[in-house]
Coordinates of C-alpha atoms in Angstrom, one line a residue:
M2 CA 9.8 15.6 9.7
K3 CA 11.3 13.4 12.4
A4 CA 13.6 15.2 14.9
S5 CA 16.3 12.6 14.2
Q6 CA 16.2 13.5 10.5
V7 CA 16.5 17.2 11.3
V8 CA 19.5 16.5 13.5
W9 CA 21.2 14.4 10.8
I10 CA 20.6 17.1 8.2
L11 CA 22.0 19.8 10.5
L12 CA 25.0 17.8 11.3
L13 CA 25.8 17.3 7.6
A14 CA 25.5 21.1 7.2
L15 CA 28.0 21.7 10.1
V16 CA 30.7 19.4 8.8
G17 CA 30.4 19.8 5.1
N18 CA 28.5 23.0 4.2
G19 CA 30.4 23.8 1.1
C20 CA 32.7 26.1 2.9
K21 CA 35.8 24.3 1.6
E22 CA 37.7 26.2 -0.9
K23 CA 38.5 24.6 -4.3
S24 CA 42.0 24.1 -3.2
A25 CA 41.9 24.0 0.6
P26 CA 44.6 26.1 2.3
S27 CA 46.8 24.6 5.0
I28 CA 45.8 24.8 8.6
T29 CA 48.5 27.5 9.1
V30 CA 47.0 29.7 6.4
T31 CA 43.5 29.1 7.5
R32 CA 44.3 30.0 11.1
A33 CA 46.2 33.1 10.1
R34 CA 43.2 34.3 8.0
A35 CA 40.8 33.4 10.8
E36 CA 42.9 35.4 13.4
K37 CA 42.8 38.4 11.1
G38 CA 39.0 38.3 11.2
D39 CA 38.1 36.5 7.9
A40 CA 34.6 35.0 8.7
A41 CA 34.8 32.3 6.0
S42 CA 38.2 31.2 7.3
Q43 CA 37.0 31.2 10.9
Y44 CA 34.1 28.9 9.9
N45 CA 36.4 26.7 7.9
L46 CA 38.7 26.4 10.9
A47 CA 35.7 25.5 13.0
R48 CA 34.7 22.8 10.6
R49 CA 38.2 21.3 10.6
Y50 CA 38.3 21.3 14.4
A51 CA 34.9 19.6 14.4
T52 CA 35.9 16.9 11.9
G53 CA 39.6 16.4 12.6
D54 CA 40.5 17.5 9.1
G55 CA 44.2 18.1 9.3
I56 CA 44.1 18.9 13.0
V57 CA 43.3 17.1 16.2
T58 CA 39.5 17.2 16.9
N59 CA 38.6 19.9 19.4
Q60 CA 34.9 20.6 19.9
A61 CA 35.5 23.6 22.1
E62 CA 37.7 25.2 19.5
A63 CA 35.1 24.4 16.8
L64 CA 32.4 26.2 18.8
K65 CA 34.7 29.2 19.5
W66 CA 35.5 29.8 15.9
T67 CA 31.9 29.1 14.8
R68 CA 30.7 31.8 17.2
Q69 CA 33.3 34.3 16.0
A70 CA 32.2 33.8 12.4
A71 CA 28.5 33.9 13.4
D72 CA 29.1 37.2 15.3
Q73 CA 30.3 38.6 11.9
N74 CA 27.0 37.6 10.3
Y75 CA 28.4 34.7 8.4
P76 CA 25.2 32.7 7.6
P77 CA 26.7 29.2 7.6
A78 CA 28.2 29.8 11.0
Q79 CA 25.0 31.4 12.3
Y80 CA 23.1 28.3 11.2
S81 CA 25.7 25.9 12.7
L82 CA 25.6 27.8 16.0
G83 CA 21.9 27.4 16.0
W84 CA 22.3 23.7 15.5
C85 CA 24.7 23.6 18.4
Y86 CA 22.1 25.2 20.7
A87 CA 19.3 23.0 19.3
N88 CA 21.3 19.8 20.1
G89 CA 23.4 20.7 23.1
M90 CA 26.7 20.4 21.3
G91 CA 29.3 22.3 23.4
V92 CA 26.6 24.4 25.0
A93 CA 23.5 23.8 27.1
T94 CA 20.5 22.9 24.9
N95 CA 18.4 26.1 24.3
S96 CA 15.8 26.0 21.6
T97 CA 15.0 29.7 21.9
E98 CA 18.7 30.6 21.3
A99 CA 18.8 28.1 18.4
V100 CA 15.9 29.9 16.7
T101 CA 17.6 33.2 17.2
W102 CA 20.6 32.1 15.3
Y103 CA 18.6 30.3 12.6
R104 CA 16.6 33.4 12.1
R105 CA 19.8 35.6 11.7
A106 CA 21.0 33.2 9.0
A107 CA 17.6 32.9 7.4
E108 CA 17.2 36.7 7.2
R109 CA 20.5 36.8 5.3
N110 CA 18.8 34.4 2.7
Y111 CA 20.6 31.3 3.8
A112 CA 18.3 28.5 2.4
L113 CA 19.1 25.8 4.9
A114 CA 18.4 28.1 7.8
Q115 CA 15.2 29.2 6.2
Y116 CA 14.1 25.6 5.9
I117 CA 15.0 24.8 9.5
L118 CA 13.3 27.9 10.8
G119 CA 10.2 26.8 8.9
C120 CA 10.5 23.4 10.7
C121 CA 10.7 25.2 14.1
Y122 CA 7.5 27.1 13.3
A123 CA 5.8 23.9 12.1
T124 CA 6.7 22.0 15.3
G125 CA 6.6 24.9 17.8
T126 CA 10.2 24.4 18.7
G127 CA 11.8 27.5 20.4
L128 CA 8.8 29.7 19.5
D129 CA 5.0 29.6 19.1
Q130 CA 3.8 27.1 16.6
D131 CA 2.6 28.8 13.4
D132 CA 1.9 26.9 10.2
R133 CA 1.7 30.1 8.1
E134 CA 5.1 31.3 9.2
A135 CA 6.5 27.8 8.5
V136 CA 5.2 28.0 4.9
K137 CA 6.6 31.5 4.5
W138 CA 10.1 30.3 5.3
W139 CA 9.8 27.1 3.3
Q140 CA 8.8 29.2 0.3
K141 CA 11.9 31.3 0.6
A142 CA 14.1 28.2 0.8
A143 CA 12.2 26.4 -1.9
K144 CA 12.8 29.2 -4.3
Q145 CA 16.5 28.7 -3.8
K146 CA 16.0 25.0 -4.8
D147 CA 16.3 23.6 -1.3
A148 CA 14.9 20.1 -1.8
L149 CA 13.8 19.6 1.8
A150 CA 11.9 22.9 1.8
Q151 CA 10.3 22.0 -1.6
Y152 CA 9.2 18.7 -0.1
C153 CA 7.7 20.4 3.0
L154 CA 6.0 23.0 0.9
G155 CA 4.5 20.3 -1.3
H156 CA 3.3 18.6 1.9
S157 CA 1.7 21.8 3.1
Y158 CA -0.2 22.3 -0.2
A159 CA -1.3 18.7 0.0
T160 CA -2.7 18.9 3.5
G161 CA -3.7 22.6 3.6
Q162 CA -1.5 23.3 6.6
G163 CA -0.5 27.0 6.6
V164 CA -1.8 27.5 3.1
A165 CA -4.9 26.8 1.0
K166 CA -5.0 23.2 -0.1
D167 CA -3.9 22.9 -3.7
Q168 CA -3.1 19.4 -5.0
R169 CA -1.6 20.7 -8.2
E170 CA 0.8 23.0 -6.3
A171 CA 1.6 20.0 -4.0
V172 CA 2.6 18.0 -7.1
N173 CA 4.6 20.9 -8.5
W174 CA 6.8 21.3 -5.4
M175 CA 7.0 17.6 -4.7
R176 CA 8.2 17.0 -8.2
K177 CA 10.9 19.7 -7.8
A178 CA 12.2 18.0 -4.7
A179 CA 12.0 14.6 -6.4
E180 CA 13.9 15.7 -9.4
Q181 CA 16.7 16.7 -7.0
N182 CA 16.8 13.0 -6.0
Y183 CA 15.2 13.5 -2.6
A184 CA 13.9 10.0 -1.8
E185 CA 10.9 10.9 0.4
A186 CA 9.6 13.3 -2.3
Q187 CA 10.1 10.6 -5.0
Y188 CA 8.0 8.2 -2.9
V189 CA 5.2 10.7 -2.3
L190 CA 5.2 11.7 -6.0
G191 CA 4.8 8.0 -6.8
W192 CA 1.9 7.9 -4.4
F193 CA 0.3 11.0 -6.0
Y194 CA 0.4 9.2 -9.4
A195 CA -0.9 6.0 -7.9
Y196 CA -4.0 7.6 -6.4
G197 CA -4.5 10.6 -8.8
R198 CA -3.8 13.3 -6.3
G199 CA -3.2 16.5 -8.3
V200 CA -2.4 14.5 -11.4
V201 CA -4.1 11.9 -13.7
T202 CA -3.7 8.4 -12.2
N203 CA -0.7 6.8 -14.0
G204 CA 0.6 3.5 -12.8
T205 CA 3.7 3.7 -15.0
E206 CA 4.7 7.1 -13.4
A207 CA 3.9 5.8 -10.0
A208 CA 6.1 2.7 -10.4
K209 CA 8.9 4.9 -11.9
W210 CA 9.1 7.2 -8.9
Y211 CA 8.7 4.4 -6.4
R212 CA 11.7 2.7 -8.0
K213 CA 13.8 5.9 -7.8
A214 CA 13.1 6.1 -4.1
A215 CA 13.4 2.4 -3.5
T216 CA 16.9 2.3 -5.0
Q217 CA 17.9 4.9 -2.4
N218 CA 16.8 2.3 0.3
H219 CA 13.5 4.0 1.1
R220 CA 11.6 1.2 2.7
D221 CA 8.0 2.4 2.0
A222 CA 8.9 2.9 -1.6
Q223 CA 10.5 -0.6 -1.7
F224 CA 7.2 -2.1 -0.4
R225 CA 5.1 -0.2 -2.9
L226 CA 7.3 -1.0 -5.8
A227 CA 7.1 -4.7 -4.8
A228 CA 3.3 -4.3 -4.8
C229 CA 3.4 -2.8 -8.3
L230 CA 5.4 -5.8 -9.5
A231 CA 3.1 -8.2 -7.7
C232 CA 0.0 -6.8 -9.3
G233 CA 1.4 -5.7 -12.6
Y234 CA 0.6 -2.0 -11.8
G235 CA 2.5 0.2 -14.1
V236 CA 5.1 -2.5 -14.7
L237 CA 5.1 -6.1 -16.0
T238 CA 4.2 -8.6 -13.3
N239 CA 7.4 -10.1 -11.8
K240 CA 7.0 -12.3 -8.8
V241 CA 10.7 -12.9 -8.2
E242 CA 11.6 -9.2 -8.3
A243 CA 8.5 -8.3 -6.2
A244 CA 9.7 -10.8 -3.5
S245 CA 13.2 -9.3 -3.7
W246 CA 11.8 -5.8 -3.0
Y247 CA 9.6 -7.1 -0.2
R248 CA 12.7 -8.6 1.4
K249 CA 14.6 -5.3 1.2
A250 CA 11.8 -3.5 2.9
A251 CA 11.3 -6.3 5.4
E252 CA 15.0 -6.2 6.3
Q253 CA 14.5 -2.6 7.3
S254 CA 11.7 -3.7 9.7
H255 CA 8.8 -2.7 7.5
A256 CA 6.1 -4.8 9.3
Q257 CA 3.7 -5.1 6.3
A258 CA 6.6 -6.2 4.1
Q259 CA 7.7 -8.7 6.7
W260 CA 4.1 -10.2 6.7
T261 CA 4.0 -10.2 2.9
L262 CA 7.4 -11.9 2.7
G263 CA 6.2 -14.5 5.1
W264 CA 3.1 -15.0 2.9
C265 CA 5.4 -15.4 -0.2
Y266 CA 7.3 -18.2 1.6
A267 CA 4.1 -19.8 2.8
N268 CA 2.8 -20.0 -0.7
G269 CA 6.0 -20.4 -2.8
W270 CA 5.3 -17.1 -4.5
G271 CA 8.4 -15.6 -6.0
V272 CA 10.6 -17.6 -3.7
G273 CA 11.0 -21.3 -2.8
W274 CA 8.2 -22.8 -0.6
D275 CA 9.6 -22.6 2.9
D276 CA 7.3 -22.8 6.0
T277 CA 10.2 -22.1 8.3
E278 CA 11.0 -18.8 6.6
A279 CA 7.3 -17.9 6.5
F280 CA 7.1 -18.5 10.3
K281 CA 10.2 -16.4 10.8
W282 CA 9.0 -13.3 8.9
Y283 CA 5.5 -13.6 10.4
G284 CA 7.1 -13.5 13.8
K285 CA 9.2 -10.4 13.0
A286 CA 6.0 -8.5 11.9
A287 CA 4.0 -9.9 14.9
D288 CA 6.7 -8.6 17.3
Q289 CA 5.9 -5.2 15.8
N290 CA 2.3 -5.7 16.8
D291 CA 1.0 -6.2 13.3
P292 CA -2.3 -7.9 13.8
E293 CA -2.4 -9.6 10.4
A294 CA 1.0 -11.2 11.1
Q295 CA -0.1 -12.2 14.6
Y296 CA -3.1 -14.0 13.1
A297 CA -0.8 -15.7 10.5
L298 CA 1.6 -16.8 13.3
G299 CA -1.4 -18.3 15.1
K300 CA -2.3 -20.2 12.0
C301 CA 1.3 -21.5 11.8
Y302 CA 1.0 -22.9 15.3
A303 CA -2.5 -24.2 14.7
D304 CA -1.5 -26.1 11.5
G305 CA 2.1 -26.9 12.5
R306 CA 3.6 -25.1 9.6
G307 CA 7.2 -24.0 10.2
V308 CA 6.8 -24.8 13.9
A309 CA 5.6 -27.6 16.1
K310 CA 1.8 -27.7 16.3
D311 CA 0.6 -26.0 19.4
Q312 CA -3.1 -25.1 19.7
A313 CA -2.5 -23.2 23.0
E314 CA 0.1 -20.9 21.4
A315 CA -2.1 -20.5 18.4
A316 CA -4.9 -19.3 20.6
I317 CA -2.6 -16.8 22.4
W318 CA -1.6 -15.2 19.1
Y319 CA -5.2 -15.2 17.9
H320 CA -6.2 -13.4 21.1
T321 CA -3.4 -10.8 20.7
A322 CA -4.6 -10.0 17.2
A323 CA -8.2 -10.2 18.1
N324 CA -7.7 -7.6 20.9
Q325 CA -6.6 -5.2 18.2
G326 CA -9.9 -5.7 16.4
Y327 CA -8.5 -7.9 13.6
A328 CA -11.7 -9.7 12.4
E329 CA -10.1 -12.9 11.1
A330 CA -8.3 -13.4 14.4
Q331 CA -11.6 -12.8 16.3
A332 CA -13.3 -15.4 14.2
A333 CA -10.4 -17.9 14.7
L334 CA -10.5 -17.2 18.5
G335 CA -14.2 -17.7 18.5
W336 CA -13.8 -21.1 16.9
C337 CA -11.1 -22.0 19.4
Y338 CA -13.6 -21.4 22.2
A339 CA -16.3 -23.2 20.3
T340 CA -14.2 -26.4 19.8
G341 CA -11.8 -26.2 22.8
A342 CA -8.8 -25.9 20.6
G343 CA -6.0 -24.5 22.9
V344 CA -8.5 -23.0 25.3
A345 CA -11.2 -24.3 27.5
K346 CA -14.6 -24.6 25.7
D347 CA -16.7 -21.6 26.4
E348 CA -19.9 -21.0 24.4
D349 CA -20.3 -17.5 25.6
Q350 CA -16.8 -16.5 24.5
A351 CA -17.3 -18.3 21.2
I352 CA -20.4 -16.4 20.3
D353 CA -19.0 -13.1 21.6
W354 CA -15.8 -13.3 19.4
L355 CA -17.6 -14.7 16.4
G356 CA -20.2 -11.9 16.8
R357 CA -17.5 -9.2 16.9
A358 CA -15.9 -10.5 13.8
A359 CA -19.2 -11.0 12.0
G360 CA -20.1 -7.4 13.0
Q361 CA -17.1 -6.3 11.0
N362 CA -18.5 -8.1 8.0
C363 CA -15.9 -11.0 8.2
L364 CA -17.6 -13.5 6.0
Y365 CA -15.8 -16.4 7.6
A366 CA -17.1 -15.4 11.0
Q367 CA -20.6 -14.9 9.7
Y368 CA -20.5 -18.4 8.2
L369 CA -19.1 -19.9 11.5
L370 CA -21.7 -18.1 13.5
G371 CA -24.4 -19.4 11.2
W372 CA -23.0 -23.0 11.5
Y373 CA -22.8 -22.6 15.3
Y374 CA -26.4 -21.6 15.6
L375 CA -27.4 -24.4 13.2
D376 CA -25.4 -27.4 14.5
G377 CA -23.8 -26.3 17.8
N378 CA -24.8 -27.3 21.3
P379 CA -28.5 -27.7 21.5
E380 CA -28.7 -25.0 24.2
V381 CA -27.5 -22.4 21.7
R382 CA -29.1 -23.6 18.5
D383 CA -31.3 -21.0 16.8
R384 CA -32.4 -21.8 13.3
T385 CA -33.6 -18.3 12.6
K386 CA -30.2 -16.7 13.6
A387 CA -28.4 -19.4 11.7
I388 CA -30.2 -18.6 8.4
E389 CA -29.7 -14.8 9.1
W390 CA -25.9 -15.2 9.4
L391 CA -25.5 -17.7 6.6
S392 CA -27.5 -15.5 4.3
K393 CA -25.3 -12.5 5.1
A394 CA -22.2 -14.4 4.0
A395 CA -23.9 -16.2 1.1
D396 CA -25.2 -12.9 -0.3
Q397 CA -21.6 -11.7 -0.4
N398 CA -20.5 -14.8 -2.4
Y399 CA -18.9 -16.7 0.4
A400 CA -18.9 -20.3 -1.0
A401 CA -19.1 -22.3 2.3
A402 CA -22.1 -20.2 3.5
Q403 CA -23.8 -20.7 0.1
Y404 CA -23.3 -24.5 0.4
S405 CA -24.6 -24.5 4.0
L406 CA -27.6 -22.4 3.0
G407 CA -28.3 -24.8 0.1
N408 CA -28.3 -27.7 2.7
C409 CA -30.8 -25.7 4.9
H410 CA -33.2 -25.3 1.9
F411 CA -32.7 -28.9 0.9
K412 CA -33.4 -30.3 4.4
G413 CA -35.9 -27.7 5.5
E414 CA -33.7 -26.5 8.4
G415 CA -34.8 -23.0 9.5
V416 CA -36.6 -22.5 6.2
A417 CA -39.2 -24.4 4.2
T418 CA -37.8 -27.3 2.1
N419 CA -37.2 -26.0 -1.5
Y420 CA -35.0 -28.1 -3.8
A421 CA -34.9 -25.4 -6.5
T422 CA -33.5 -22.8 -4.0
A423 CA -31.1 -25.4 -2.7
A424 CA -29.8 -26.2 -6.2
R425 CA -29.4 -22.4 -6.8
W426 CA -27.2 -22.0 -3.8
Y427 CA -25.3 -25.2 -4.6
R428 CA -24.6 -23.8 -8.0
K429 CA -23.2 -20.5 -6.7
A430 CA -20.8 -22.4 -4.4
A431 CA -19.9 -25.0 -7.0
E432 CA -19.0 -22.2 -9.5
Q433 CA -16.4 -21.1 -6.9
N434 CA -14.9 -24.6 -7.0
L435 CA -16.2 -25.8 -3.6
A436 CA -16.0 -29.6 -4.0
E437 CA -18.9 -30.4 -1.6
A438 CA -21.2 -28.1 -3.5
Q439 CA -20.1 -29.5 -6.9
Y440 CA -21.0 -33.0 -5.6
R441 CA -24.4 -31.9 -4.3
L442 CA -25.2 -30.1 -7.5
G443 CA -24.3 -33.3 -9.4
C444 CA -26.7 -35.2 -7.2
C445 CA -29.4 -32.7 -7.9
Y446 CA -29.0 -33.2 -11.7
A447 CA -28.8 -36.9 -11.3
N448 CA -32.1 -37.1 -9.4
G449 CA -34.0 -34.0 -10.8
W450 CA -33.9 -32.3 -7.4
G451 CA -34.8 -28.6 -8.1
V452 CA -33.5 -28.8 -11.6
V453 CA -34.4 -30.7 -14.8
K454 CA -32.8 -34.2 -14.6
D455 CA -29.7 -34.2 -16.8
E456 CA -27.1 -37.0 -16.6
A457 CA -24.5 -35.1 -18.6
E458 CA -24.7 -32.2 -16.1
A459 CA -24.6 -34.6 -13.2
V460 CA -21.4 -36.3 -14.5
K461 CA -19.8 -32.9 -15.2
W462 CA -20.3 -31.6 -11.7
M463 CA -19.5 -34.9 -10.0
L464 CA -16.2 -35.2 -11.8
K465 CA -15.3 -31.6 -10.9
A466 CA -15.7 -32.6 -7.3
A467 CA -13.8 -35.9 -7.8
M468 CA -10.9 -34.1 -9.5
Q469 CA -10.6 -32.0 -6.3
G470 CA -10.2 -35.1 -4.2
Y471 CA -13.8 -35.3 -2.8
A472 CA -14.0 -38.9 -1.8
Q473 CA -17.8 -39.4 -2.1
A474 CA -17.7 -37.9 -5.6
Q475 CA -14.9 -40.3 -6.5
F476 CA -16.9 -43.2 -5.3
V477 CA -20.0 -42.2 -7.2
A478 CA -17.9 -41.6 -10.3
S479 CA -16.5 -45.1 -9.9
G480 CA -20.1 -46.5 -9.9
W481 CA -21.0 -44.6 -13.1
Y482 CA -18.3 -46.3 -15.1
V483 CA -19.7 -49.7 -14.4
S484 CA -23.4 -49.0 -14.4
R485 CA -24.0 -48.1 -18.0
E486 CA -26.1 -51.2 -18.9
G487 CA -23.3 -52.7 -21.0
K488 CA -22.6 -49.5 -22.9
N489 CA -19.2 -47.8 -22.7
I490 CA -18.3 -49.6 -19.5
D491 CA -14.8 -48.5 -18.4
Y492 CA -13.4 -50.7 -15.6
V493 CA -10.1 -49.0 -15.6
E494 CA -11.6 -45.5 -14.8
A495 CA -14.0 -47.1 -12.3
Y496 CA -11.1 -48.8 -10.6
K497 CA -9.0 -45.6 -10.5
W498 CA -11.7 -43.6 -8.8
R499 CA -12.5 -46.4 -6.3
L500 CA -8.9 -46.7 -5.3
L501 CA -8.6 -42.9 -4.8
A502 CA -11.8 -42.9 -2.7
A503 CA -10.5 -45.9 -0.6
E504 CA -7.2 -44.1 0.0
Q505 CA -9.2 -41.4 1.8
G506 CA -10.9 -44.0 4.1
H507 CA -14.2 -44.3 2.2
E508 CA -15.5 -47.6 3.6
A509 CA -17.8 -48.5 0.7
A510 CA -15.0 -47.9 -1.7
K511 CA -12.7 -50.1 0.3
K512 CA -15.2 -52.9 0.3
G513 CA -15.9 -52.5 -3.4
I514 CA -12.3 -52.8 -4.6
T515 CA -12.2 -56.6 -4.5
I516 CA -15.6 -56.9 -6.2
L517 CA -14.5 -54.8 -9.0
E518 CA -11.2 -56.6 -9.4
D519 CA -13.1 -59.9 -10.0
W520 CA -14.5 -58.4 -13.2
M521 CA -11.2 -57.1 -14.5
T522 CA -8.1 -58.5 -16.2
Q523 CA -4.7 -58.1 -14.6
A524 CA -3.7 -55.6 -17.3
Q525 CA -6.8 -53.5 -16.4
I526 CA -6.0 -53.7 -12.7
A527 CA -2.4 -52.6 -13.4
K528 CA -3.5 -49.7 -15.6
G529 CA -6.1 -48.5 -13.0
R530 CA -3.4 -48.6 -10.3
E531 CA -1.1 -46.6 -12.5
L532 CA -3.7 -44.0 -13.1
A533 CA -4.5 -43.7 -9.4
R534 CA -0.8 -43.3 -8.6
S535 CA -0.3 -40.5 -11.2
F536 CA -3.5 -38.7 -10.3
K537 CA -3.1 -35.0 -9.4
L538 CA -5.7 -32.8 -7.9
E539 CA -7.2 -30.3 -10.2
P540 CA -5.4 -26.9 -9.7
L541 CA -7.7 -24.1 -8.6
P542 CA -7.5 -20.5 -9.7
P543 CA -6.0 -18.2 -7.1
K544 CA -8.3 -16.6 -4.6
R545 CA -9.0 -12.9 -4.9
G546 CA -6.8 -10.5 -3.0
S547 CA -4.6 -13.0 -1.2
L548 CA -1.5 -11.0 -1.7
A549 CA -2.2 -7.7 -3.4
A550 CA -4.8 -6.6 -0.8
A551 CA -2.0 -5.3 1.4
S552 CA -0.1 -3.6 -1.3
V553 CA -1.9 -0.7 -2.7
Q554 CA -3.5 1.1 0.2
P555 CA -2.5 4.7 0.6
P556 CA -0.2 5.7 3.4
P557 CA -1.8 7.2 6.6

């Protein structure tokens, strides 16, 4: 429990502790009763002085009448006097004296004082820290249906602080507090259901309790409710509503929500595509030292998305995140040093940062390190290390590494030439929609390299690569449509693919356009151009974990 929360709760207790009578008497009547020694009236008068209720605010008078009521063993006044000592309101701050008054009210069965006395024991404020005593007093208050005490008691059972750990009892007390609409308890109860702590895992219940807390502006609950909506956990998937809850949490400075909202804008997920907004929210999270956001901000600078392209600034943000151990940033920083992007080229730094990231099982870093040892500066080339790192990433299904490893086996770099093994790795990468691998696998089928020669399979994989915009595959596809020995020749399709390859700067395709046009009618040329203009890249399935990975991890 944060100290600021405790102070806020105590202040509420001082100014509105239910001591108002159903029909509040006038100040004159209240004062007359107080002067005759009526403790409740004395405390009521103190409250009215403290709040300016029908009288000019006067903290000294408030304290005087609070003390008179407290000296008559009136529990609300004893508790409030303790609060004054705890917070230096009208008196010098004195935690020991605060505990004395809290204890007097607690021993008279005043629930709020019992709760606060438990907090004092839990934190060692004004007395020796003692978790068992904390639990004892929370139990007393909890039995009187004090929601804060019920929450603290549930937390104690969950963690085993001051009492034997018992997840079911933790759920029991957390539920009691949650049912009294205490937002923090609702959030934790949702987490219990999400992760099966003391209850059977139940996404519907988790989302329900997250929502109850979220509607009370609990930012962590807002973030987790958004995650449920993003992933369809316990609720129907709803991108727009998810983004809305991410925004609510982000506007309360929840760093992970800020990063996620930035991701939403960068990908047009649940909101309009807006790189400027993405950059803004990444920046807010980065300023809170969130390494994932710092890395994303670096990517924005590197790619010129939402901000002017600036490789030096990108490297600064990569370095900031890398120093926090964020593997992707370490890999990006290593690549900066390897290529001189935003920093002076430095092979030692490149290998060091790539190695750090690779050691954290960052597949991208393992792939880059393998590539660096394979094709980098001759002084650092090491085919054995290259195969080692590429294999680590490839064995974990990293498509680019699988493709590179296929090339190594095809060319005999670091391993013996083996077309069958090369084709096997090309297939693994091709099945993950890596266009280069689809093209190479098509070549294998076309020529019988490591597989049985199969024109239909060759065409299938080559067209998959062409549909993703791979220029060489588009050029080869163009050739197929005019090399069928007079059978099923399709000049229009051939022309379409040749135009698309030429648009990407493919020199052979550029040279071949006029040759192909000599064989075509004007109507065919017009149709081919129309098909090229209307061509759209084949949409790819979403990559695993791009958004939801940050959404369902348990709180620390």
